[in-house]
Amino acid sequence: MMRVASFLLCLLFVASVACDDIETSPVQSFLETINKWRPVLKDIFGSVYETVNRVAFEAALKEAVNLMDQAYPAQPPPIVPERWWGENQSNDTSVREFTVRFTDEMITDLRYRINHRRDFTPALQGVANTYGTNSAFLAQFLEQWANEYDFKARERWLNNFPQYVTNIQGLDIHFIHITPPNPRKKVVPILMLHGFTVTAFEYVHVIQNLIKERDDSDFEFEIVVPNLPGYGYSEATSKPGLALYQMAIIMKNLMLRLGKEQFYIHAGDIGHMVGDALATLFPERVLGFHTNLPFSLRPQSLTKWVLGQLYPPAVVDARYESRMYPLLTNLQFYLEHFGYFHIQATKPDNLGHGPDESPVALTSWLLEPIMMGTNISSQYFVDGNLTQYYDMNDWFDTFTVYWSSKSAMTAMRSYAEWLAWKSNPLSYDIMTTPTPVLFAAINFGAEIIYMPDDLLRDKYPNLVQTTTLDVGGHFAAYLMPDVLANSIWTSVAKMEIVHTNQAAKS
């Protein structure tokens, strides 16, 4: 029954992909083809509980993908105008030093708000975090943040990483910038883009691994790690429309401001979408794109993913089948754990006032997606098992940066701007446009989505490396920074060889 239900879901899903009028859309042709192929499909579905006719299934799947190719052919990337996002026109192109400051006033106020909070409503018996952030764990986290976290020591720690601010398109953009002090090898620039619920400081441990000299490498990294607009110490806009592809333009112009005509990108989470847009719109600038959240939203990929439920071996290696199927299990996972995504994508300001005003609201809201992204089993432990996975100072750093910069609401708005497809259809167009740059990825075990190479190539045809692990999770830069850094190293090394060979041929 699971496969029969999933088949119905498949048809509903494919029939709804980017279509305003089913009767006149290319999907009508797909449904007519389903009818034409009825004898073959009957053979497949009639053997669901026996042995699937693989040849017949793969032929039907190929036909479905071909129809998607006809309905949604690859288009060149759109031309996107650059907008001014600041309040005032400014010609200031200076790059200014920046220092993190956790002021005594901020610390005193934060502690007061935490220590004078109302008593929490107790969690239901035995539910741990399955109803949301457990009140006992929330109280413990807040007590540690207010009374055990060493604000001044962590301020010094964060300031170990050279930081700057420069104005790009009207917004002051904060970024970490590390250059090799005495380079003895080729210097390769890399732009690293963070996501939610983190900031640029997500990458501090990865940076420490990337700046180590490696005997097996003939290059060194110059590292640029910005806070996305509205996150952390990067200025937010007061104007609607700052979609992720518009952030990509800002990031491209930041690199040009620093004199980097071409560069590599690593990104995850929201940063992945920004990096993808940058690589899609400006492939001449991007030497290669590495991510720890690889996925494709091209209709061809989604067709394979959905119809693959009927016979997973045709789509995914048996070792990783459980990461994709059953589809209904995945759908249930997203419905249960992506409530934060939906509210941030629809009414971020309704939510955002609370976390900007109250450290209790900030902590309660952010802890649940952190647990979910770490490992889905975390919800069954009162403390989320977070101390097993992390140095909790890293999360106290993150929350303190959000609090001191009052950036919770402005960060949440990026989801609404991302998914404002009706008012800003370019967002969807860019996400479904093939990205021609060299591409590499690492799949961590507990990541929120998994797609095999065949699906990734629909979006990233120049795939040079993928690594799939049984360990790790969404916040890989904190969980396994050495593993993530090594994946970046090895991927860039392969991309460098490709560029060298291409240069030799020309």
Short mmCIF file of C-alpha atoms in Angstrom, two decimals:
data_model
loop_
_atom_site.label_atom_id
_atom_site.label_comp_id
_atom_site.label_asym_id
_atom_site.label_seq_id
_atom_site.Cartn_x
_atom_site.Cartn_y
_atom_site.Cartn_z
CA MET A 1 0.00 0.00 0.00
CA MET A 2 2.93 2.35 0.66
CA ARG A 3 4.02 2.14 -2.99
CA VAL A 4 0.48 2.54 -4.30
CA ALA A 5 -0.03 5.63 -2.11
CA SER A 6 3.34 6.95 -3.18
CA PHE A 7 2.40 6.46 -6.84
CA LEU A 8 -0.67 8.64 -6.37
CA LEU A 9 1.56 11.19 -4.68
CA CYS A 10 3.95 10.96 -7.62
CA LEU A 11 1.25 11.81 -10.14
CA LEU A 12 -0.07 14.68 -8.06
CA PHE A 13 3.44 16.02 -7.57
CA VAL A 14 4.55 15.81 -11.20
CA ALA A 15 1.24 17.27 -12.33
CA SER A 16 1.75 20.30 -10.12
CA VAL A 17 5.34 21.22 -10.99
CA ALA A 18 5.37 24.84 -12.11
CA CYS A 19 2.04 24.61 -13.92
CA ASP A 20 -0.68 27.23 -13.90
CA ASP A 21 -3.03 25.51 -16.35
CA ILE A 22 -2.97 21.71 -16.39
CA GLU A 23 -5.23 21.35 -19.43
CA THR A 24 -2.94 23.38 -21.68
CA SER A 25 0.37 22.68 -19.99
CA PRO A 26 3.14 20.29 -21.04
CA VAL A 27 2.13 18.12 -18.10
CA GLN A 28 -1.04 17.25 -20.04
CA SER A 29 1.25 15.60 -22.59
CA PHE A 30 2.89 13.68 -19.78
CA LEU A 31 -0.47 12.39 -18.53
CA GLU A 32 -1.46 11.45 -22.08
CA THR A 33 1.80 9.54 -22.37
CA ILE A 34 0.96 7.71 -19.14
CA ASN A 35 -2.26 6.58 -20.84
CA LYS A 36 -0.40 5.61 -24.04
CA TRP A 37 2.05 3.57 -22.00
CA ARG A 38 -0.73 1.86 -20.06
CA PRO A 39 0.27 -1.69 -21.08
CA VAL A 40 3.87 -1.15 -19.98
CA LEU A 41 2.86 0.61 -16.77
CA LYS A 42 0.33 -2.11 -16.03
CA ASP A 43 3.18 -4.60 -16.27
CA ILE A 44 5.24 -2.53 -13.83
CA PHE A 45 2.51 -1.80 -11.31
CA GLY A 46 1.06 -5.29 -11.58
CA SER A 47 4.36 -6.63 -10.31
CA VAL A 48 4.83 -4.12 -7.47
CA TYR A 49 4.49 -6.90 -4.93
CA GLU A 50 6.59 -9.33 -6.98
CA THR A 51 9.60 -8.55 -9.20
CA VAL A 52 9.57 -5.16 -10.89
CA ASN A 53 10.22 -5.20 -14.62
CA ARG A 54 13.31 -2.99 -14.48
CA VAL A 55 13.63 -2.57 -18.25
CA ALA A 56 10.03 -1.42 -18.56
CA PHE A 57 10.31 0.88 -15.58
CA GLU A 58 13.52 2.53 -16.76
CA ALA A 59 11.98 3.07 -20.20
CA ALA A 60 8.95 4.74 -18.64
CA LEU A 61 11.13 6.84 -16.36
CA LYS A 62 13.26 7.92 -19.32
CA GLU A 63 10.13 8.92 -21.22
CA ALA A 64 8.90 10.96 -18.26
CA VAL A 65 12.25 12.75 -17.99
CA ASN A 66 12.27 13.39 -21.74
CA LEU A 67 8.88 15.03 -21.40
CA MET A 68 10.22 17.20 -18.62
CA ASP A 69 13.12 18.15 -20.89
CA GLN A 70 10.64 19.23 -23.55
CA ALA A 71 8.41 21.03 -21.10
CA TYR A 72 11.23 22.75 -19.22
CA PRO A 73 14.27 22.95 -21.52
CA ALA A 74 17.48 24.40 -20.17
CA GLN A 75 17.49 28.17 -20.50
CA PRO A 76 20.41 30.58 -20.36
CA PRO A 77 20.68 32.39 -17.05
CA PRO A 78 18.60 35.56 -16.92
CA ILE A 79 20.14 39.01 -16.83
CA VAL A 80 19.46 40.46 -13.40
CA PRO A 81 19.77 44.21 -12.76
CA GLU A 82 21.75 45.34 -9.74
CA ARG A 83 19.73 47.25 -7.18
CA TRP A 84 20.63 49.73 -4.48
CA TRP A 85 19.60 48.41 -1.08
CA GLY A 86 20.70 51.20 1.26
CA GLU A 87 18.83 54.25 2.46
CA ASN A 88 21.34 56.75 1.11
CA GLN A 89 23.53 56.88 -1.95
CA SER A 90 27.19 56.44 -1.02
CA ASN A 91 30.37 56.21 -3.03
CA ASP A 92 32.34 54.88 -0.09
CA THR A 93 34.43 51.96 -1.37
CA SER A 94 36.72 51.77 1.64
CA VAL A 95 37.36 48.52 3.48
CA ARG A 96 37.33 49.19 7.22
CA GLU A 97 38.57 47.03 10.06
CA PHE A 98 35.91 45.56 12.33
CA THR A 99 36.10 44.30 15.90
CA VAL A 100 33.46 42.19 17.65
CA ARG A 101 32.34 43.93 20.83
CA PHE A 102 30.24 42.28 23.50
CA THR A 103 29.71 45.42 25.54
CA ASP A 104 29.17 45.42 29.31
CA GLU A 105 25.83 47.13 28.72
CA MET A 106 24.66 44.38 26.36
CA ILE A 107 25.84 41.61 28.70
CA THR A 108 24.15 43.17 31.74
CA ASP A 109 20.90 43.65 29.84
CA LEU A 110 20.96 40.11 28.45
CA ARG A 111 21.57 38.61 31.88
CA TYR A 112 18.79 40.69 33.37
CA ARG A 113 16.28 39.54 30.76
CA ILE A 114 17.26 35.90 31.23
CA ASN A 115 17.35 35.99 35.03
CA HIS A 116 14.02 37.85 35.31
CA ARG A 117 12.05 35.68 32.94
CA ARG A 118 8.74 34.15 33.94
CA ASP A 119 8.59 30.51 34.98
CA PHE A 120 8.27 28.22 31.97
CA THR A 121 5.28 26.02 31.37
CA PRO A 122 6.56 22.49 32.06
CA ALA A 123 6.94 20.15 29.11
CA LEU A 124 4.53 17.25 28.84
CA GLN A 125 5.75 14.05 30.44
CA GLY A 126 8.14 12.05 28.31
CA VAL A 127 7.91 14.18 25.15
CA ALA A 128 11.53 15.47 25.28
CA ASN A 129 11.71 17.92 22.32
CA THR A 130 9.06 16.37 20.09
CA TYR A 131 6.62 19.21 20.87
CA GLY A 132 9.32 21.82 20.36
CA THR A 133 12.13 23.03 22.60
CA ASN A 134 11.85 21.31 25.97
CA SER A 135 11.36 23.84 28.78
CA ALA A 136 13.86 22.09 31.08
CA PHE A 137 16.53 22.16 28.40
CA LEU A 138 15.65 25.75 27.52
CA ALA A 139 16.11 26.80 31.14
CA GLN A 140 19.44 24.96 31.34
CA PHE A 141 20.72 26.56 28.13
CA LEU A 142 19.71 30.05 29.24
CA GLU A 143 21.32 29.61 32.68
CA GLN A 144 24.59 28.55 31.05
CA TRP A 145 24.44 31.39 28.55
CA ALA A 146 23.86 34.02 31.22
CA ASN A 147 26.04 32.72 34.03
CA GLU A 148 28.69 30.33 32.65
CA TYR A 149 29.48 31.58 29.16
CA ASP A 150 32.56 33.84 29.24
CA PHE A 151 31.52 36.75 27.01
CA LYS A 152 34.84 38.54 27.06
CA ALA A 153 36.94 35.45 26.43
CA ARG A 154 34.74 34.48 23.49
CA GLU A 155 34.89 38.04 22.16
CA ARG A 156 38.67 37.68 22.09
CA TRP A 157 38.35 34.29 20.40
CA LEU A 158 36.18 35.65 17.60
CA ASN A 159 38.53 38.59 17.12
CA ASN A 160 41.37 36.17 16.34
CA PHE A 161 39.93 36.17 12.83
CA PRO A 162 40.61 39.41 10.89
CA GLN A 163 37.33 41.14 10.12
CA TYR A 164 36.27 44.05 7.97
CA VAL A 165 33.25 46.00 6.73
CA THR A 166 32.68 47.55 3.32
CA ASN A 167 29.66 49.12 1.66
CA ILE A 168 28.23 47.13 -1.24
CA GLN A 169 25.14 48.46 -3.04
CA GLY A 170 24.25 50.61 -0.06
CA LEU A 171 24.69 47.98 2.67
CA ASP A 172 27.63 47.59 5.06
CA ILE A 173 28.75 43.99 4.64
CA HIS A 174 30.78 42.39 7.44
CA PHE A 175 33.26 39.67 6.55
CA ILE A 176 36.21 37.64 7.78
CA HIS A 177 39.20 37.87 5.44
CA ILE A 178 42.29 35.74 5.87
CA THR A 179 45.23 35.94 3.49
CA PRO A 180 48.31 33.69 3.63
CA PRO A 181 50.98 35.75 5.45
CA ASN A 182 53.93 34.37 3.48
CA PRO A 183 52.55 32.43 0.56
CA ARG A 184 54.92 29.91 -0.98
CA LYS A 185 52.37 28.39 -3.34
CA LYS A 186 49.61 29.54 -5.63
CA VAL A 187 46.98 31.51 -3.68
CA VAL A 188 43.42 30.44 -4.42
CA PRO A 189 40.55 32.69 -3.24
CA ILE A 190 37.46 31.03 -1.79
CA LEU A 191 34.16 32.63 -0.76
CA MET A 192 32.38 30.76 2.05
CA LEU A 193 28.66 31.34 2.56
CA HIS A 194 26.77 30.42 5.73
CA GLY A 195 23.08 29.73 6.33
CA PHE A 196 20.47 29.86 9.06
CA THR A 197 20.60 29.43 12.15
CA VAL A 198 24.26 30.42 12.02
CA THR A 199 26.45 33.33 10.91
CA ALA A 200 29.85 33.76 9.29
CA PHE A 201 31.42 32.51 12.51
CA GLU A 202 30.07 29.06 11.66
CA TYR A 203 33.28 28.58 9.68
CA VAL A 204 35.90 29.49 12.27
CA HIS A 205 36.97 25.86 12.80
CA VAL A 206 36.90 25.12 9.08
CA ILE A 207 39.10 28.17 8.53
CA GLN A 208 41.62 26.81 11.00
CA ASN A 209 41.82 23.62 8.94
CA LEU A 210 41.99 25.42 5.59
CA ILE A 211 44.91 27.67 6.58
CA LYS A 212 47.09 24.69 7.52
CA GLU A 213 49.82 24.00 4.99
CA ARG A 214 49.41 20.66 3.25
CA ASP A 215 52.25 18.74 1.67
CA ASP A 216 49.84 17.15 -0.81
CA SER A 217 48.68 20.49 -2.17
CA ASP A 218 50.29 23.01 -4.51
CA PHE A 219 48.01 25.90 -3.47
CA GLU A 220 46.97 27.89 -0.41
CA PHE A 221 43.61 29.46 0.34
CA GLU A 222 42.73 33.11 0.69
CA ILE A 223 39.46 32.97 2.61
CA VAL A 224 36.54 35.41 2.56
CA VAL A 225 33.60 34.64 4.86
CA PRO A 226 30.88 37.32 4.84
CA ASN A 227 27.73 37.59 6.86
CA LEU A 228 24.85 37.62 4.42
CA PRO A 229 22.84 40.87 4.40
CA GLY A 230 20.66 41.00 7.50
CA TYR A 231 22.66 38.34 9.30
CA GLY A 232 24.99 39.10 12.20
CA TYR A 233 26.96 42.28 11.67
CA SER A 234 25.99 42.77 8.01
CA GLU A 235 23.46 45.56 7.50
CA ALA A 236 19.88 44.69 6.60
CA THR A 237 17.91 46.44 3.91
CA SER A 238 14.66 48.31 4.55
CA LYS A 239 13.42 47.51 1.04
CA PRO A 240 11.52 44.38 -0.04
CA GLY A 241 12.92 42.18 -2.78
CA LEU A 242 16.36 41.21 -1.48
CA ALA A 243 16.05 37.67 -2.82
CA LEU A 244 18.90 35.22 -2.51
CA TYR A 245 20.04 35.87 -6.06
CA GLN A 246 20.25 39.57 -5.18
CA MET A 247 22.43 38.57 -2.22
CA ALA A 248 24.53 36.65 -4.75
CA ILE A 249 25.13 39.87 -6.69
CA ILE A 250 26.24 41.57 -3.46
CA MET A 251 28.63 38.69 -2.73
CA LYS A 252 30.05 38.87 -6.26
CA ASN A 253 30.62 42.59 -5.88
CA LEU A 254 32.25 42.04 -2.50
CA MET A 255 34.80 39.73 -4.11
CA LEU A 256 35.41 42.25 -6.89
CA ARG A 257 35.88 44.95 -4.25
CA LEU A 258 38.63 42.78 -2.78
CA GLY A 259 40.26 42.38 -6.19
CA LYS A 260 39.15 38.78 -6.79
CA GLU A 261 38.07 38.48 -10.40
CA GLN A 262 37.63 34.70 -10.10
CA PHE A 263 37.15 32.54 -7.05
CA TYR A 264 35.83 29.30 -5.63
CA ILE A 265 32.70 29.02 -3.50
CA HIS A 266 31.79 26.79 -0.59
CA ALA A 267 28.30 27.06 0.84
CA GLY A 268 25.57 25.31 2.82
CA ASP A 269 21.93 25.88 3.76
CA ILE A 270 20.70 29.35 2.68
CA GLY A 271 24.27 30.04 1.61
CA HIS A 272 23.97 27.19 -0.88
CA MET A 273 21.14 28.99 -2.64
CA VAL A 274 23.15 32.22 -2.69
CA GLY A 275 26.21 30.38 -4.00
CA ASP A 276 24.15 28.54 -6.59
CA ALA A 277 22.70 31.82 -7.87
CA LEU A 278 26.15 33.40 -8.03
CA ALA A 279 27.56 30.43 -9.96
CA THR A 280 24.54 30.36 -12.28
CA LEU A 281 24.42 34.08 -13.04
CA PHE A 282 28.18 34.69 -13.18
CA PRO A 283 29.87 31.43 -14.22
CA GLU A 284 32.80 33.38 -15.62
CA ARG A 285 33.60 34.49 -12.05
CA VAL A 286 33.28 31.12 -10.34
CA LEU A 287 36.10 28.61 -10.65
CA GLY A 288 34.13 25.95 -8.83
CA PHE A 289 31.30 25.41 -6.38
CA HIS A 290 31.47 23.07 -3.35
CA THR A 291 28.53 22.43 -1.03
CA ASN A 292 27.49 20.28 1.90
CA LEU A 293 23.80 20.58 0.94
CA PRO A 294 23.70 19.26 -2.63
CA PHE A 295 20.29 19.09 -4.29
CA SER A 296 18.55 19.96 -7.54
CA LEU A 297 15.12 21.51 -8.01
CA ARG A 298 15.07 21.01 -11.76
CA PRO A 299 11.82 19.32 -12.84
CA GLN A 300 13.86 16.49 -14.35
CA SER A 301 15.44 15.75 -10.97
CA LEU A 302 12.13 15.92 -9.12
CA THR A 303 10.53 13.60 -11.68
CA LYS A 304 13.25 10.99 -11.10
CA TRP A 305 12.98 11.42 -7.35
CA VAL A 306 9.21 11.06 -7.21
CA LEU A 307 8.77 8.28 -9.77
CA GLY A 308 11.79 6.49 -8.36
CA GLN A 309 9.61 5.58 -5.38
CA LEU A 310 8.07 2.89 -7.59
CA TYR A 311 11.43 1.21 -8.10
CA PRO A 312 14.24 2.84 -6.06
CA PRO A 313 17.11 0.72 -7.51
CA ALA A 314 16.66 2.57 -10.79
CA VAL A 315 17.41 5.87 -9.05
CA VAL A 316 19.58 5.35 -5.98
CA ASP A 317 22.19 2.93 -4.66
CA ALA A 318 20.69 0.47 -2.17
CA ARG A 319 23.01 1.80 0.57
CA TYR A 320 21.32 5.19 0.46
CA GLU A 321 17.77 4.24 -0.50
CA SER A 322 16.47 4.96 3.00
CA ARG A 323 17.62 8.57 2.68
CA MET A 324 15.17 9.12 -0.19
CA TYR A 325 12.38 6.61 0.26
CA PRO A 326 9.62 5.97 1.14
CA LEU A 327 8.54 9.37 -0.10
CA LEU A 328 5.69 9.53 2.38
CA THR A 329 8.17 9.11 5.21
CA ASN A 330 10.21 12.02 3.86
CA LEU A 331 7.08 14.10 3.42
CA GLN A 332 6.10 13.36 7.01
CA PHE A 333 9.58 14.43 8.15
CA TYR A 334 9.31 17.77 6.34
CA LEU A 335 5.78 18.41 7.60
CA GLU A 336 6.78 17.68 11.19
CA HIS A 337 10.06 19.56 11.30
CA PHE A 338 9.86 22.43 8.80
CA GLY A 339 7.27 24.53 10.58
CA TYR A 340 10.00 27.11 11.26
CA PHE A 341 10.65 27.26 7.50
CA HIS A 342 7.00 27.91 6.68
CA ILE A 343 6.47 30.71 9.19
CA GLN A 344 9.76 32.41 8.25
CA ALA A 345 8.83 32.14 4.58
CA THR A 346 5.37 33.62 5.06
CA LYS A 347 5.17 35.88 8.14
CA PRO A 348 8.72 36.44 9.42
CA ASP A 349 7.85 39.69 11.17
CA ASN A 350 5.10 38.03 13.22
CA LEU A 351 7.77 35.79 14.65
CA GLY A 352 10.80 38.08 14.50
CA HIS A 353 9.72 40.64 17.08
CA GLY A 354 9.94 38.04 19.84
CA PRO A 355 13.52 36.80 19.25
CA ASP A 356 14.74 40.39 18.77
CA GLU A 357 13.18 41.38 22.10
CA SER A 358 13.64 38.30 24.25
CA PRO A 359 16.62 35.93 24.63
CA VAL A 360 14.09 33.32 25.72
CA ALA A 361 12.20 33.58 22.43
CA LEU A 362 15.46 33.64 20.45
CA THR A 363 16.78 30.53 22.16
CA SER A 364 13.52 28.59 22.08
CA TRP A 365 13.09 29.25 18.36
CA LEU A 366 16.64 28.46 17.25
CA LEU A 367 17.33 25.38 19.36
CA GLU A 368 14.71 23.18 17.71
CA PRO A 369 16.04 23.46 14.11
CA ILE A 370 19.56 23.04 15.49
CA MET A 371 18.55 19.73 17.04
CA MET A 372 16.67 18.66 13.92
CA GLY A 373 19.62 19.51 11.69
CA THR A 374 22.09 17.73 13.94
CA ASN A 375 20.31 14.39 14.06
CA ILE A 376 16.62 13.63 13.95
CA SER A 377 17.02 11.40 17.01
CA SER A 378 18.02 14.47 19.04
CA GLN A 379 14.36 15.31 19.58
CA TYR A 380 13.98 12.26 21.80
CA PHE A 381 16.48 13.52 24.38
CA VAL A 382 15.63 16.31 26.81
CA ASP A 383 18.95 18.08 26.13
CA GLY A 384 18.89 17.21 22.44
CA ASN A 385 22.17 15.35 22.99
CA LEU A 386 23.81 18.55 21.76
CA THR A 387 26.72 18.39 24.18
CA GLN A 388 27.61 15.04 22.62
CA TYR A 389 28.10 16.71 19.26
CA TYR A 390 29.29 20.27 19.92
CA ASP A 391 31.42 22.59 21.95
CA MET A 392 28.40 24.53 23.22
CA ASN A 393 30.44 27.75 23.28
CA ASP A 394 30.07 27.78 19.51
CA TRP A 395 26.29 28.01 19.87
CA PHE A 396 26.51 30.58 22.65
CA ASP A 397 28.71 32.60 20.28
CA THR A 398 26.07 32.31 17.57
CA PHE A 399 23.22 33.35 19.82
CA THR A 400 25.24 36.25 21.25
CA VAL A 401 26.03 37.56 17.78
CA TYR A 402 22.34 37.35 16.80
CA TRP A 403 21.36 39.09 20.04
CA SER A 404 24.00 41.82 20.02
CA SER A 405 23.32 42.66 16.36
CA LYS A 406 19.53 42.35 16.70
CA SER A 407 19.44 40.36 13.48
CA ALA A 408 16.98 37.52 14.15
CA MET A 409 14.07 39.08 12.26
CA THR A 410 16.16 40.35 9.37
CA ALA A 411 17.74 36.92 8.98
CA MET A 412 14.33 35.26 8.99
CA ARG A 413 13.15 37.57 6.23
CA SER A 414 15.59 35.93 3.82
CA TYR A 415 13.24 32.92 3.72
CA ALA A 416 10.29 35.08 2.71
CA GLU A 417 12.33 36.79 0.00
CA TRP A 418 13.63 33.43 -1.20
CA LEU A 419 10.18 31.92 -1.67
CA ALA A 420 8.39 35.00 -3.01
CA TRP A 421 8.15 33.28 -6.39
CA LYS A 422 4.91 34.88 -7.59
CA SER A 423 6.20 38.40 -7.06
CA ASN A 424 9.77 37.48 -7.94
CA PRO A 425 9.74 34.56 -10.44
CA LEU A 426 13.45 34.97 -11.16
CA SER A 427 14.12 33.10 -7.92
CA TYR A 428 12.52 29.98 -9.35
CA ASP A 429 14.06 30.48 -12.79
CA ILE A 430 17.58 30.61 -11.36
CA MET A 431 17.06 27.60 -9.11
CA THR A 432 15.95 25.51 -12.11
CA THR A 433 18.60 26.78 -14.56
CA PRO A 434 21.58 24.45 -15.06
CA THR A 435 24.74 25.71 -13.38
CA PRO A 436 27.74 25.16 -15.69
CA VAL A 437 30.62 25.63 -13.26
CA LEU A 438 32.67 22.77 -11.81
CA PHE A 439 30.76 21.28 -8.91
CA ALA A 440 31.57 19.09 -5.90
CA ALA A 441 29.67 18.00 -2.84
CA ILE A 442 29.77 16.11 0.42
CA ASN A 443 26.69 14.34 1.79
CA PHE A 444 26.69 14.00 5.58
CA GLY A 445 24.73 11.18 7.14
CA ALA A 446 21.99 13.14 8.90
CA GLU A 447 21.56 15.87 6.28
CA ILE A 448 17.99 16.98 5.65
CA ILE A 449 18.00 15.90 1.98
CA TYR A 450 19.91 13.43 -0.16
CA MET A 451 20.18 13.21 -3.93
CA PRO A 452 22.43 10.84 -5.90
CA ASP A 453 24.81 12.02 -8.59
CA ASP A 454 22.43 11.37 -11.48
CA LEU A 455 19.90 13.84 -10.07
CA LEU A 456 22.59 16.38 -9.18
CA ARG A 457 23.91 16.36 -12.74
CA ASP A 458 20.58 17.69 -13.99
CA LYS A 459 21.47 20.94 -12.23
CA TYR A 460 25.28 20.64 -12.11
CA PRO A 461 26.44 18.84 -15.27
CA ASN A 462 30.14 19.36 -14.47
CA LEU A 463 30.21 17.26 -11.31
CA VAL A 464 33.80 16.42 -10.35
CA GLN A 465 33.46 14.86 -6.90
CA THR A 466 30.90 13.65 -4.38
CA THR A 467 31.51 12.06 -1.00
CA THR A 468 28.78 10.33 0.98
CA LEU A 469 29.20 9.62 4.69
CA ASP A 470 27.18 7.80 7.31
CA VAL A 471 28.05 10.38 9.97
CA GLY A 472 27.68 14.13 10.44
CA GLY A 473 24.72 16.41 9.89
CA HIS A 474 23.46 19.75 8.66
CA PHE A 475 25.77 21.92 10.75
CA ALA A 476 28.88 20.22 9.43
CA ALA A 477 31.14 23.22 9.99
CA TYR A 478 30.65 22.80 13.75
CA LEU A 479 30.14 19.03 13.78
CA MET A 480 33.03 17.85 11.60
CA PRO A 481 35.07 20.87 10.48
CA ASP A 482 38.13 18.79 9.59
CA VAL A 483 36.11 16.49 7.33
CA LEU A 484 34.36 19.42 5.65
CA ALA A 485 37.66 21.25 5.14
CA ASN A 486 39.26 18.15 3.62
CA SER A 487 36.37 17.81 1.18
CA ILE A 488 36.88 21.42 0.14
CA TRP A 489 40.63 20.83 -0.28
CA THR A 490 40.31 17.69 -2.40
CA SER A 491 37.51 19.15 -4.52
CA VAL A 492 39.39 22.34 -5.29
CA ALA A 493 42.50 20.30 -6.09
CA LYS A 494 40.56 18.34 -8.72
CA MET A 495 39.04 21.53 -10.09
CA GLU A 496 42.48 23.11 -10.34
CA ILE A 497 43.63 20.17 -12.45
CA VAL A 498 40.64 20.63 -14.76
CA HIS A 499 41.46 24.33 -15.18
CA THR A 500 45.12 23.55 -15.83
CA ASN A 501 44.21 21.00 -18.50
CA GLN A 502 41.75 23.39 -20.12
CA ALA A 503 44.39 26.13 -20.20
CA ALA A 504 46.88 23.74 -21.79
CA LYS A 505 44.43 22.81 -24.54
CA SER A 506 43.73 26.45 -25.34
#
